[in-house]
Coordinates of C-alpha atoms in Angstrom, one line a residue:
Chain A
M1 CA -29.6 -9.4 15.0
T2 CA -31.6 -8.1 12.1
R3 CA -32.9 -10.4 9.4
R4 CA -30.5 -8.9 7.0
N5 CA -27.5 -9.5 9.2
S6 CA -28.3 -13.1 9.9
R7 CA -28.7 -13.6 6.2
Y8 CA -25.2 -12.2 5.6
I9 CA -23.8 -14.8 8.0
R10 CA -25.9 -17.7 6.8
R11 CA -25.1 -17.2 3.2
S12 CA -21.4 -17.4 4.0
I13 CA -21.6 -20.7 5.7
T14 CA -23.9 -22.8 3.6
N15 CA -22.1 -23.1 0.3
Q16 CA -20.6 -25.9 -1.7
G17 CA -22.7 -28.4 0.1
V18 CA -20.7 -27.9 3.3
S19 CA -22.9 -26.6 6.0
R20 CA -20.2 -26.3 8.6
F21 CA -17.1 -24.2 9.1
R22 CA -14.4 -24.8 11.5
H23 CA -11.8 -22.6 13.1
P24 CA -8.7 -23.0 10.9
S25 CA -6.5 -23.9 13.9
R26 CA -8.5 -27.2 14.0
L27 CA -6.7 -28.2 10.8
F28 CA -3.6 -28.8 12.7
G29 CA -2.6 -32.2 14.0
A30 CA 0.3 -32.8 16.3
A31 CA 2.7 -33.3 13.5
D32 CA 1.6 -30.4 11.3
V33 CA 3.7 -27.3 10.9
G34 CA 2.5 -23.8 10.0
C35 CA 0.8 -20.9 11.5
V36 CA -2.6 -19.1 11.8
Y37 CA -3.2 -15.4 12.0
L38 CA -6.8 -14.2 12.3
P39 CA -7.6 -10.6 13.4
G40 CA -11.3 -11.4 14.0
D41 CA -11.0 -12.5 17.6
L42 CA -9.2 -10.0 19.9
T43 CA -9.5 -11.9 23.1
R44 CA -8.5 -15.5 22.6
Y45 CA -6.5 -17.8 20.5
F46 CA -6.1 -21.5 20.2
Q47 CA -3.1 -23.4 21.4
G48 CA -2.9 -27.1 21.2
G49 CA -6.5 -27.3 20.3
Q50 CA -7.5 -25.3 23.4
I51 CA -8.9 -21.8 23.5
V52 CA -6.4 -19.7 25.4
A53 CA -7.9 -16.6 27.0
T54 CA -5.3 -14.1 26.3
P55 CA -5.1 -11.2 23.8
S56 CA -4.2 -12.4 20.3
M57 CA -3.0 -9.0 19.1
Y58 CA -1.0 -6.1 20.7
Q59 CA -0.6 -2.5 19.7
D60 CA 3.1 -2.6 20.3
S61 CA 5.6 -5.2 19.0
A62 CA 6.7 -6.0 22.6
G63 CA 3.3 -7.3 23.4
T64 CA 2.5 -4.8 26.2
T65 CA -0.7 -3.2 25.2
P66 CA -3.5 -5.4 23.8
V67 CA -5.5 -4.4 20.8
T68 CA -9.0 -3.7 22.1
A69 CA -10.8 -1.8 19.5
V70 CA -10.9 -0.8 15.9
G71 CA -8.6 2.1 14.9
Q72 CA -5.7 0.7 16.9
P73 CA -2.4 -0.3 15.3
V74 CA -1.2 -3.9 15.4
G75 CA 2.4 -4.3 16.4
L76 CA 2.2 -8.0 17.4
R77 CA 0.0 -10.9 16.3
K78 CA 0.0 -14.3 18.0
C79 CA 0.0 -17.4 15.9
L80 CA -3.4 -18.7 16.9
V81 CA -2.4 -22.3 16.6
G82 CA 0.6 -21.9 18.8
K83 CA 2.9 -23.6 16.3
G84 CA 4.3 -20.6 14.4
P85 CA 6.1 -17.5 15.4
D86 CA 4.5 -14.2 16.3
L87 CA 4.2 -11.6 13.6
I88 CA 5.6 -8.2 14.6
Q89 CA 6.0 -4.7 13.3
P90 CA 8.4 -2.6 15.4
S91 CA 8.0 0.6 13.3
A92 CA 5.0 2.6 14.4
T93 CA 3.9 4.0 11.0
S94 CA 4.2 0.6 9.4
R95 CA 1.7 -1.2 11.6
P96 CA -1.5 -2.3 10.0
V97 CA -4.6 -1.0 11.7
L98 CA -7.6 -3.0 12.9
S99 CA -10.6 -2.0 11.0
N100 CA -14.1 -3.0 9.9
R101 CA -15.1 0.3 8.4
V102 CA -17.2 -0.1 5.3
N103 CA -19.2 3.2 5.3
L104 CA -16.7 5.7 4.0
L105 CA -18.6 8.8 5.0
P106 CA -17.0 10.9 7.8
G107 CA -20.4 10.9 9.7
S108 CA -23.6 9.1 9.0
E109 CA -26.3 10.6 11.2
N110 CA -25.5 14.1 12.6
F111 CA -26.4 16.1 9.5
A112 CA -26.6 19.3 11.6
S113 CA -22.9 19.1 12.4
G114 CA -20.0 20.7 10.5
T115 CA -19.1 17.4 9.0
W116 CA -22.0 18.0 6.6
N117 CA -21.6 21.1 4.5
K118 CA -24.7 23.0 3.7
A119 CA -24.0 24.4 0.2
T120 CA -26.1 26.5 -2.1
S121 CA -25.7 28.1 -5.5
N122 CA -27.3 31.0 -7.4
G123 CA -28.7 32.5 -4.3
T124 CA -30.6 29.6 -2.8
P125 CA -31.1 29.8 0.9
V126 CA -28.9 27.7 3.2
P127 CA -30.7 24.5 4.0
V128 CA -32.0 24.2 7.6
V129 CA -31.2 21.0 9.4
T130 CA -32.7 20.1 12.8
A131 CA -31.0 17.2 14.5
N132 CA -32.9 14.6 16.6
Y133 CA -36.3 15.8 15.2
A134 CA -38.1 12.5 14.7
T135 CA -38.0 8.8 15.4
D136 CA -35.6 7.2 13.0
P137 CA -36.2 3.9 11.2
L138 CA -34.1 2.0 13.7
G139 CA -36.2 3.2 16.6
G140 CA -34.0 6.0 18.0
N141 CA -34.6 9.7 18.0
N142 CA -32.0 10.5 15.4
G143 CA -34.1 11.4 12.4
S144 CA -33.0 14.8 11.2
R145 CA -35.4 17.3 9.6
V146 CA -34.2 19.1 6.4
Q147 CA -35.8 22.1 4.9
L148 CA -34.7 23.1 1.4
T149 CA -35.9 26.0 -0.7
L150 CA -35.2 26.6 -4.4
P151 CA -35.9 29.9 -6.1
G152 CA -38.9 29.9 -8.3
N153 CA -37.2 30.9 -11.5
T154 CA -35.6 29.0 -14.3
E155 CA -32.0 29.7 -13.5
W156 CA -29.8 26.8 -12.6
S157 CA -29.8 26.5 -8.8
L158 CA -28.8 23.8 -6.4
V159 CA -29.2 23.2 -2.7
R160 CA -27.4 20.3 -1.1
I161 CA -26.0 18.8 2.1
S162 CA -22.6 17.3 1.4
A163 CA -19.9 15.2 3.1
P164 CA -16.3 14.9 1.7
L165 CA -14.9 11.7 0.4
T166 CA -11.2 10.8 -0.1
N167 CA -9.4 9.1 -2.9
I168 CA -12.3 7.1 -4.3
P169 CA -10.8 5.3 -7.3
V170 CA -11.9 6.3 -10.8
G171 CA -14.4 4.1 -12.6
V172 CA -15.2 1.9 -9.6
S173 CA -18.9 1.4 -8.8
V174 CA -19.9 3.0 -5.5
T175 CA -23.2 3.0 -3.8
S176 CA -24.8 5.8 -1.9
S177 CA -27.9 5.2 0.3
I178 CA -29.9 7.0 2.9
W179 CA -33.3 6.8 4.6
I180 CA -35.7 9.5 3.7
K181 CA -39.3 10.3 4.5
A182 CA -41.7 13.2 4.0
T183 CA -42.0 15.4 7.1
D184 CA -45.7 15.5 6.7
A185 CA -48.4 14.6 4.2
S186 CA -48.0 17.8 2.2
Q187 CA -44.5 16.8 1.2
V188 CA -45.4 13.3 -0.1
G189 CA -44.6 13.1 -3.8
K190 CA -41.9 15.8 -3.8
F191 CA -38.4 14.6 -4.7
V192 CA -34.9 14.5 -3.2
S193 CA -31.8 13.4 -5.0
L194 CA -28.6 11.7 -4.2
Y195 CA -25.5 13.1 -5.9
I196 CA -21.8 12.5 -6.2
Y197 CA -19.3 15.1 -7.2
D198 CA -15.7 15.5 -8.3
A199 CA -13.9 18.4 -9.8
S200 CA -13.5 16.7 -13.2
T201 CA -16.9 17.7 -14.5
A202 CA -17.8 20.3 -11.8
S203 CA -21.4 19.2 -12.1
Y204 CA -23.8 17.6 -9.7
A205 CA -26.7 17.1 -11.9
S206 CA -25.6 15.5 -15.1
G207 CA -25.7 12.0 -16.4
N208 CA -25.3 9.2 -13.9
R209 CA -24.2 11.6 -11.1
V210 CA -27.7 12.1 -9.8
S211 CA -30.4 9.8 -8.7
K212 CA -33.9 11.2 -8.0
H213 CA -36.2 9.8 -5.3
V214 CA -39.8 10.6 -4.4
L215 CA -40.7 11.3 -0.8
T216 CA -43.2 8.9 0.9
A217 CA -45.1 8.9 4.1
D218 CA -42.9 6.2 5.6
W219 CA -39.2 5.7 5.8
R220 CA -37.7 4.4 2.6
R221 CA -34.0 3.5 2.2
V222 CA -33.1 5.0 -1.2
E223 CA -29.9 3.8 -2.9
A224 CA -28.0 4.6 -6.1
S225 CA -24.8 3.5 -7.7
F226 CA -22.3 5.8 -9.4
S227 CA -18.7 5.9 -10.4
F228 CA -16.2 8.8 -10.3
D229 CA -14.6 10.1 -13.5
A230 CA -11.4 11.4 -11.9
I231 CA -9.4 11.4 -8.8
S232 CA -9.8 14.8 -7.3
T233 CA -9.1 16.5 -4.0
T234 CA -12.8 17.4 -4.1
Q235 CA -15.0 14.3 -4.0
E236 CA -18.4 14.5 -2.3
F237 CA -21.5 12.6 -1.5
S238 CA -24.5 14.8 -1.1
F239 CA -28.3 14.9 -1.1
G240 CA -30.6 17.7 -2.0
K241 CA -32.2 19.0 -5.1
A242 CA -31.5 21.1 -8.2
R243 CA -33.4 22.9 -10.9
G244 CA -32.4 24.5 -14.1
T245 CA -32.2 24.1 -17.8
V246 CA -29.0 22.1 -17.9
N247 CA -29.9 19.0 -16.0
D248 CA -31.7 15.8 -16.9
G249 CA -35.3 15.7 -15.9
L250 CA -35.2 17.9 -12.9
L251 CA -36.9 20.9 -14.4
N252 CA -40.0 20.7 -12.4
A253 CA -38.3 21.2 -9.1
N254 CA -40.5 21.7 -6.1
T255 CA -39.5 25.1 -4.7
A256 CA -39.8 24.1 -1.0
T257 CA -39.2 20.6 0.4
D258 CA -39.4 19.5 3.9
F259 CA -38.2 15.9 4.7
L260 CA -36.6 13.6 7.2
V261 CA -33.2 11.8 6.8
F262 CA -31.3 9.2 8.6
G263 CA -28.4 6.9 8.1
A264 CA -26.3 8.0 5.2
Q265 CA -23.9 5.4 3.7
F266 CA -21.3 5.4 1.0
V267 CA -19.7 2.1 0.2
F268 CA -18.0 0.3 -2.7
S269 CA -20.8 -1.4 -4.6
N270 CA -19.4 -4.9 -3.9
Q271 CA -20.1 -4.2 -0.2
A272 CA -23.5 -2.8 -0.7
H273 CA -25.0 -6.0 0.6
L274 CA -23.7 -5.2 4.0
P275 CA -26.1 -3.5 6.4
Y276 CA -26.0 0.2 7.3
Q277 CA -23.0 1.1 9.4
R278 CA -23.3 4.1 11.8
V279 CA -20.3 6.4 11.7
N280 CA -19.6 9.1 14.2
T281 CA -15.9 9.5 13.9
A282 CA -13.0 7.5 12.3
T283 CA -12.7 5.4 15.5
D284 CA -16.3 5.6 16.7
Y285 CA -18.4 3.6 14.4
D286 CA -20.6 0.5 14.5
S287 CA -17.9 -2.2 14.6
D288 CA -20.2 -5.1 15.3
T289 CA -18.3 -8.0 13.9
S290 CA -21.5 -10.0 13.3
K291 CA -22.3 -7.4 10.7
F292 CA -18.9 -6.1 9.3
P293 CA -15.8 -8.3 8.7
L294 CA -12.9 -7.3 11.0
G295 CA -9.5 -7.1 9.3
L296 CA -6.1 -5.5 9.4
S297 CA -5.8 -2.5 7.0
Y298 CA -2.6 -2.0 5.1
D299 CA -2.1 1.4 3.5
G300 CA -0.2 0.4 0.4
V301 CA 2.8 2.6 1.4
D302 CA 4.8 1.1 4.2
D303 CA 2.6 -1.2 6.2
G304 CA 3.4 -4.9 6.8
S305 CA 4.6 -7.3 9.4
Y306 CA 7.0 -10.3 9.7
S307 CA 7.6 -13.2 11.9
A308 CA 9.7 -12.5 14.9
S309 CA 11.6 -15.7 14.3
T310 CA 11.7 -18.0 11.3
L311 CA 8.9 -20.4 10.4
D312 CA 10.5 -23.9 10.2
M313 CA 8.8 -26.0 7.5
T314 CA 11.8 -28.1 6.7
S315 CA 9.9 -31.2 7.8
T316 CA 7.6 -31.0 4.8
D317 CA 7.6 -30.8 1.0
K318 CA 3.9 -29.7 0.7
V319 CA 2.2 -26.5 1.6
T320 CA -1.2 -24.9 1.6
V321 CA -1.7 -21.2 2.2
L322 CA -5.2 -19.8 2.8
A323 CA -5.8 -16.1 2.9
A324 CA -8.9 -13.9 3.0
V325 CA -8.1 -10.5 1.8
R326 CA -9.7 -7.3 0.4
K327 CA -7.5 -5.9 -2.3
L328 CA -8.0 -2.2 -2.7
S329 CA -5.6 -1.5 -5.6
D330 CA -4.1 -3.1 -8.6
V331 CA -1.8 -0.2 -9.4
S332 CA 1.5 -1.7 -7.9
T333 CA 3.1 -5.0 -7.4
S334 CA 2.2 -6.1 -3.9
I335 CA 2.9 -8.9 -1.5
I336 CA 0.2 -10.6 0.6
V337 CA 2.4 -13.4 2.0
E338 CA 6.1 -14.2 1.2
F339 CA 8.1 -16.9 2.8
N340 CA 11.7 -15.6 2.8
A341 CA 13.3 -12.2 2.7
A342 CA 14.9 -12.3 -0.7
G343 CA 11.9 -12.8 -2.9
D344 CA 13.2 -16.2 -3.8
A345 CA 9.7 -17.7 -4.2
A346 CA 9.4 -15.5 -7.2
G347 CA 12.9 -16.1 -8.4
S348 CA 14.7 -18.4 -10.7
A349 CA 16.6 -21.5 -9.9
S350 CA 19.6 -19.3 -9.0
G351 CA 17.8 -18.0 -5.9
A352 CA 19.6 -18.6 -2.7
N353 CA 16.6 -19.7 -0.7
P354 CA 14.9 -22.9 -1.8
G355 CA 11.6 -24.1 -0.3
T356 CA 9.7 -20.8 -0.5
F357 CA 6.2 -19.5 -1.5
A358 CA 4.5 -16.2 -2.1
V359 CA 1.1 -14.7 -2.9
F360 CA 1.1 -11.5 -4.9
A361 CA -1.9 -9.1 -5.3
P362 CA -1.0 -8.3 -8.0
L363 CA 2.4 -9.5 -9.4
T364 CA 2.2 -7.3 -12.5
A365 CA 1.5 -3.6 -11.8
G366 CA -1.9 -2.7 -13.2
A367 CA -3.1 -6.3 -13.7
P368 CA -6.3 -7.2 -11.9
R369 CA -5.0 -10.6 -10.8
Y370 CA -3.5 -12.7 -8.0
N371 CA -0.3 -14.7 -8.3
W372 CA 0.6 -17.8 -6.3
R373 CA 4.0 -19.4 -6.5
V374 CA 5.9 -22.2 -4.9
R375 CA 9.5 -23.3 -5.3
G376 CA 11.5 -26.4 -4.2
D377 CA 15.1 -26.2 -5.1
G378 CA 14.3 -25.5 -8.8
A379 CA 12.6 -22.6 -10.4
A380 CA 9.4 -21.2 -8.9
N381 CA 6.2 -22.4 -10.4
A382 CA 3.7 -19.5 -10.7
V383 CA 0.0 -19.6 -11.2
E384 CA -1.5 -16.3 -12.3
V385 CA -5.3 -15.9 -12.0
G386 CA -7.8 -13.2 -12.9
S387 CA -9.7 -11.1 -13.4
F388 CA -10.3 -9.9 -9.8
T389 CA -10.4 -6.1 -10.2
A390 CA -9.8 -4.1 -7.0
P391 CA -11.6 -3.4 -4.8
T392 CA -12.5 -7.0 -4.3
T393 CA -12.7 -9.4 -1.4
N394 CA -11.6 -13.0 -1.9
V395 CA -10.7 -16.2 -0.2
L396 CA -7.5 -17.4 -1.7
S397 CA -6.2 -21.0 -1.4
G398 CA -2.9 -22.0 -2.8
S399 CA -1.2 -25.4 -2.6
G400 CA 2.0 -26.8 -3.7
D401 CA 3.4 -30.3 -3.7
I402 CA 7.1 -30.2 -4.5
P403 CA 7.7 -34.0 -5.3
A404 CA 4.5 -34.3 -7.3
D405 CA 5.2 -31.0 -9.1
V406 CA 1.6 -29.8 -8.6
T407 CA 0.7 -26.2 -8.0
T408 CA -2.9 -25.2 -7.6
F409 CA -4.6 -21.9 -6.8
R410 CA -8.2 -21.3 -5.9
V411 CA -10.1 -18.1 -5.5
D412 CA -13.5 -18.2 -3.7
G413 CA -13.6 -22.0 -4.0
P414 CA -13.0 -23.1 -7.5
V415 CA -9.6 -23.9 -9.0
R416 CA -8.6 -20.8 -11.1
G417 CA -5.2 -22.1 -12.1
A418 CA -3.0 -25.2 -11.8
S419 CA 0.3 -26.3 -13.2
T420 CA 2.6 -29.3 -13.2
F421 CA 5.8 -27.4 -13.9
D422 CA 8.8 -28.9 -12.2
L423 CA 9.2 -27.5 -8.7
G424 CA 12.6 -29.1 -8.2
S425 CA 13.0 -31.3 -5.2
G426 CA 13.7 -30.9 -1.5
K427 CA 11.6 -29.6 1.3
L428 CA 10.1 -26.2 2.3
G429 CA 12.6 -24.0 4.1
N430 CA 13.1 -22.3 7.4
H431 CA 12.5 -18.6 6.6
T432 CA 11.0 -15.4 7.9
L433 CA 7.4 -15.0 6.9
F434 CA 6.4 -11.6 5.6
I435 CA 2.9 -10.3 5.4
G436 CA 2.0 -7.2 3.4
R437 CA 5.5 -6.2 2.3
R438 CA 8.6 -7.9 0.9
N439 CA 11.3 -8.1 3.4
N440 CA 9.4 -5.4 5.4
A441 CA 10.7 -2.9 2.9
S442 CA 9.1 -3.0 -0.5
L443 CA 6.0 -4.1 -2.6
P444 CA 3.5 -2.9 0.0
F445 CA 0.0 -4.4 -0.1
N446 CA -3.0 -2.0 -0.3
G447 CA -6.0 -3.7 1.3
L448 CA -7.2 -5.7 4.3
D449 CA -6.2 -9.1 5.7
Y450 CA -9.0 -11.0 7.3
G451 CA -6.9 -14.1 8.0
I452 CA -3.9 -16.0 6.9
V453 CA -3.2 -19.8 7.4
V454 CA -0.1 -21.6 6.4
I455 CA 0.0 -25.4 6.9
G456 CA 2.7 -27.8 5.8
R457 CA 0.5 -30.3 4.0
L458 CA -2.2 -30.6 1.4
L459 CA -5.7 -30.4 2.7
T460 CA -8.5 -32.9 2.1
E461 CA -11.4 -31.5 0.1
R462 CA -13.5 -31.3 3.2
E463 CA -10.8 -29.6 5.3
R464 CA -10.3 -27.1 2.6
K465 CA -14.0 -26.3 2.2
T466 CA -14.6 -25.9 5.9
A467 CA -11.5 -23.7 6.3
E468 CA -12.5 -21.6 3.3
N469 CA -16.0 -21.3 4.7
W470 CA -14.6 -20.0 8.0
L471 CA -12.5 -17.4 6.1
A472 CA -15.5 -16.5 3.9
R473 CA -17.5 -15.8 7.0
A474 CA -14.7 -13.8 8.5
S475 CA -14.3 -11.6 5.4
G476 CA -17.9 -11.3 4.2
V477 CA -17.3 -13.2 1.0
V478 CA -20.2 -15.1 -0.4
L479 CA -18.8 -18.3 -1.9
P480 CA -20.5 -19.6 -5.0
Chain B
M1 CA -10.4 6.3 1.9
I2 CA -10.6 7.6 5.4
S3 CA -8.9 10.9 5.9
N4 CA -6.1 11.6 8.4
Q5 CA -7.9 14.7 9.5
E6 CA -10.9 12.6 10.3
I7 CA -8.8 10.2 12.4
N8 CA -6.9 12.9 14.1
Q9 CA -10.1 14.8 14.9
S10 CA -11.3 11.6 16.6
V11 CA -8.2 11.0 18.6
A12 CA -8.1 14.6 19.7
Q13 CA -11.3 13.9 21.4
Q14 CA -9.6 11.4 23.6
E15 CA -8.5 12.3 27.1
E16 CA -5.0 13.4 27.8
G17 CA -2.3 10.7 27.9
F18 CA -0.9 8.5 25.2
Y19 CA -2.8 8.2 22.0
W20 CA -2.2 7.5 18.4
V21 CA -2.1 10.2 15.7
H22 CA -2.2 9.5 12.0
K23 CA 0.5 11.4 10.1
T24 CA 2.2 11.5 6.7
L25 CA 5.9 12.1 7.2
I26 CA 8.1 12.8 4.1
V27 CA 11.8 13.5 4.3
P28 CA 14.4 14.2 1.6
S29 CA 16.8 11.4 0.9
S30 CA 19.7 13.7 1.9
I31 CA 18.6 13.5 5.6
V32 CA 16.8 10.2 5.7
E33 CA 19.5 8.3 7.6
Q34 CA 19.7 11.1 10.1
V35 CA 16.0 11.1 10.6
R36 CA 15.9 7.3 11.0
Y37 CA 18.6 7.5 13.6
L38 CA 16.8 10.2 15.5
A39 CA 13.5 8.3 15.4
S40 CA 15.2 5.2 16.6
L41 CA 16.5 7.1 19.7
F42 CA 12.9 8.0 20.4
G43 CA 11.9 4.4 20.5
E44 CA 10.3 4.3 17.1
S45 CA 12.3 1.3 15.9
S46 CA 12.8 3.2 12.7
S47 CA 15.1 0.8 10.8
N48 CA 12.3 0.1 8.5
M49 CA 10.7 3.5 8.5
W50 CA 11.0 5.8 5.5
K51 CA 11.9 2.8 3.3
T52 CA 9.3 3.7 0.6
G53 CA 11.0 6.0 -1.9
L54 CA 9.5 8.9 -3.8
S55 CA 10.4 10.7 -6.9
E56 CA 8.8 13.0 -9.5
N57 CA 8.4 10.3 -12.0
G58 CA 8.0 7.3 -9.7
K59 CA 11.3 5.9 -10.8
Y60 CA 14.6 5.4 -8.9
P61 CA 16.7 7.1 -7.7
C62 CA 14.4 8.5 -4.9
S63 CA 14.5 12.1 -4.0
H64 CA 12.4 11.6 -0.8
Y65 CA 11.2 8.8 1.5
I66 CA 7.7 8.5 3.1
G67 CA 6.3 7.0 6.2
T68 CA 2.6 7.1 6.9
G69 CA 0.4 5.7 9.6
L70 CA -0.2 6.0 13.3
I71 CA 2.5 7.4 15.5
G72 CA 2.4 7.9 19.3
S73 CA 1.3 11.3 20.7
D74 CA 4.7 11.6 22.4
F75 CA 6.6 11.3 19.2
N76 CA 4.2 13.5 17.5
N77 CA 4.7 16.2 20.1
M78 CA 8.5 16.0 19.5
L79 CA 7.9 16.8 15.8
S80 CA 5.8 19.8 16.6
S81 CA 8.7 22.3 17.0
P82 CA 12.5 22.4 17.0
E83 CA 12.5 23.1 20.7
N84 CA 10.4 20.0 21.4
L85 CA 12.7 18.0 19.2
V86 CA 15.8 19.2 21.1
N87 CA 14.0 18.5 24.4
G88 CA 13.0 15.1 23.3
A89 CA 16.6 14.3 22.3
M90 CA 17.8 15.6 25.6
Q91 CA 15.5 13.2 27.4
V92 CA 17.1 10.2 25.7
G93 CA 20.6 11.6 26.4
I94 CA 21.4 13.1 23.0
E95 CA 22.6 16.6 22.5
L96 CA 20.9 18.0 19.4
D97 CA 21.5 21.6 18.6
I98 CA 18.6 23.9 17.8
N99 CA 19.9 24.7 14.3
T100 CA 20.0 21.0 13.3
A101 CA 16.6 20.4 14.7
T102 CA 15.3 23.4 12.8
Y103 CA 16.9 22.2 9.6
I104 CA 15.5 18.7 9.9
L105 CA 12.0 19.9 10.6
S106 CA 12.2 22.6 7.8
Q107 CA 13.2 19.9 5.3
S108 CA 10.5 17.5 6.4
T109 CA 6.9 17.4 5.5
I110 CA 4.7 16.5 8.5
S111 CA 1.1 16.4 7.5
D112 CA -2.4 15.4 8.7
L113 CA -3.4 14.9 5.1
N114 CA -3.6 11.5 3.5
Y115 CA -0.5 10.5 1.7
Q116 CA -2.2 10.7 -1.6
E117 CA -3.0 14.3 -1.1
V118 CA 0.5 15.1 0.2
L119 CA 2.1 13.4 -2.8
Q120 CA -0.2 15.3 -5.1
E121 CA 0.8 18.6 -3.5
M122 CA 4.5 17.8 -3.6
N123 CA 4.3 16.4 -7.2
L124 CA 5.8 13.1 -6.0
K125 CA 5.1 9.5 -6.8
I126 CA 6.0 6.3 -5.0
C127 CA 9.0 4.7 -6.7
T128 CA 8.1 1.3 -8.0
E129 CA 10.4 -1.5 -9.0
E130 CA 10.3 -2.2 -12.7
E131 CA 11.3 -5.9 -12.2
V132 CA 10.2 -7.7 -9.2
I133 CA 11.1 -11.3 -10.0

């Protein structure tokens, strides 16, 4: 494990004065009701306090084919505490997919392949890329040599090596990075630039779309953050160089440049602290769970799951829901968790199903917020908190006490909203639990789920912190 | 964020046998029940497939329905031609005439592209509920 990786884990577990974290299934005593679903461990789950060596997730809803690797759909999830029902998704296209992909480039090392377009303009020669030319900074032989030539005139010209990107949201900070090094001493001091491109401005070399870096004799990881101006079918990450009279400070372009590259990465900036992730294909990438949080990806169109049988919480009038999620969009109303089919956690006193709860991300379309609500047999009490603008990864913790009329919602530790509105009376219900979609039909969640815990009681401060710490570690969140 | 072509390029590299293929499947509302029924015969448990509605302005009523995600290679193969659809139906004991199969496939959009790109090409938006509580 590299020093950076160990730091990523250590920071997650030593916060709020709590130096330990415990598997959330350890929260459950014999009398506790609820359920635990965690995608981070494919090979075992807890039942009655014991680790059960059996697959915890299956590709099909019948539980025939275990989930063994990233890129596979999840049709069945075991309740890891053995108290709640399995979650299922019988419809193939609606199954969330196991993923811990953070590097959004289609390939990160083979620059000689067709994945990387070698583009030129105004008559510049096509760049020459030689794969496996030199020792890379991680000790392999995957350093690629790149030879670029720009014409020696004052006309605008550009030579670049580009990889396509897909549907990167407008205005969201993204971070490009790559290792670069001069091929030999004669190249030291020349420059190479990182660019992003979309069709809205049709320009590589203006404003904040370009970041210039000077070649050195040793490997340097260069990094730059940008944001796109518009959604376009043409979005690219590229590196190379330009010259001309229209750009900013690149006039003294070196006409010929020879350098080594390795390990390109393009991530949302709030994941830029994660280490480099090798990507070969969409299903062949560095999926080391000690470096990259493992979650279930929901597409925001039709993905979701629901409990194969109802979750009986009629023995309790208190509930705590913990969830670690990465929210990728605020555009539409979305369900993370909802306890009953009819949306009655969100409803008024006239709702047919008392004893319900729900977490929205968001409730109001376009609002960068979360919404937690609980209902006894009265109207639901909602706690709306923000701003948490997508893309964002958060550990959510909502609790509700029906007889005490207390509803509390925490995000990444601190209380962000609380209310003493009358929740009515009665107990929690016996309903189907839905994850990612209301009634398996509407309000689809766009994001990743790193773990969901439902328990029919309020947690002690220490219990809550240790469980939040576990979920923070599982999701890569650094708690304050 | 990760393109369907990219995923499909990857799964195509797998050996023969069952594998998952990422597809965007859009059908007009006029045939959605028929398509759900057919898919259910093929073991796709489609009662909740094509439940997300689409329209030009993103408001109800929906003109189309979308399903997107991983489907089995066997189901994908059935969708590749009217003949394969007819043969697939035959294997589950259903007689489907070639004209109906041709019509269903001609009306449907079956794409390797991400749903965002397909919706942009078709000038459709996901229908969203104005009032959710």
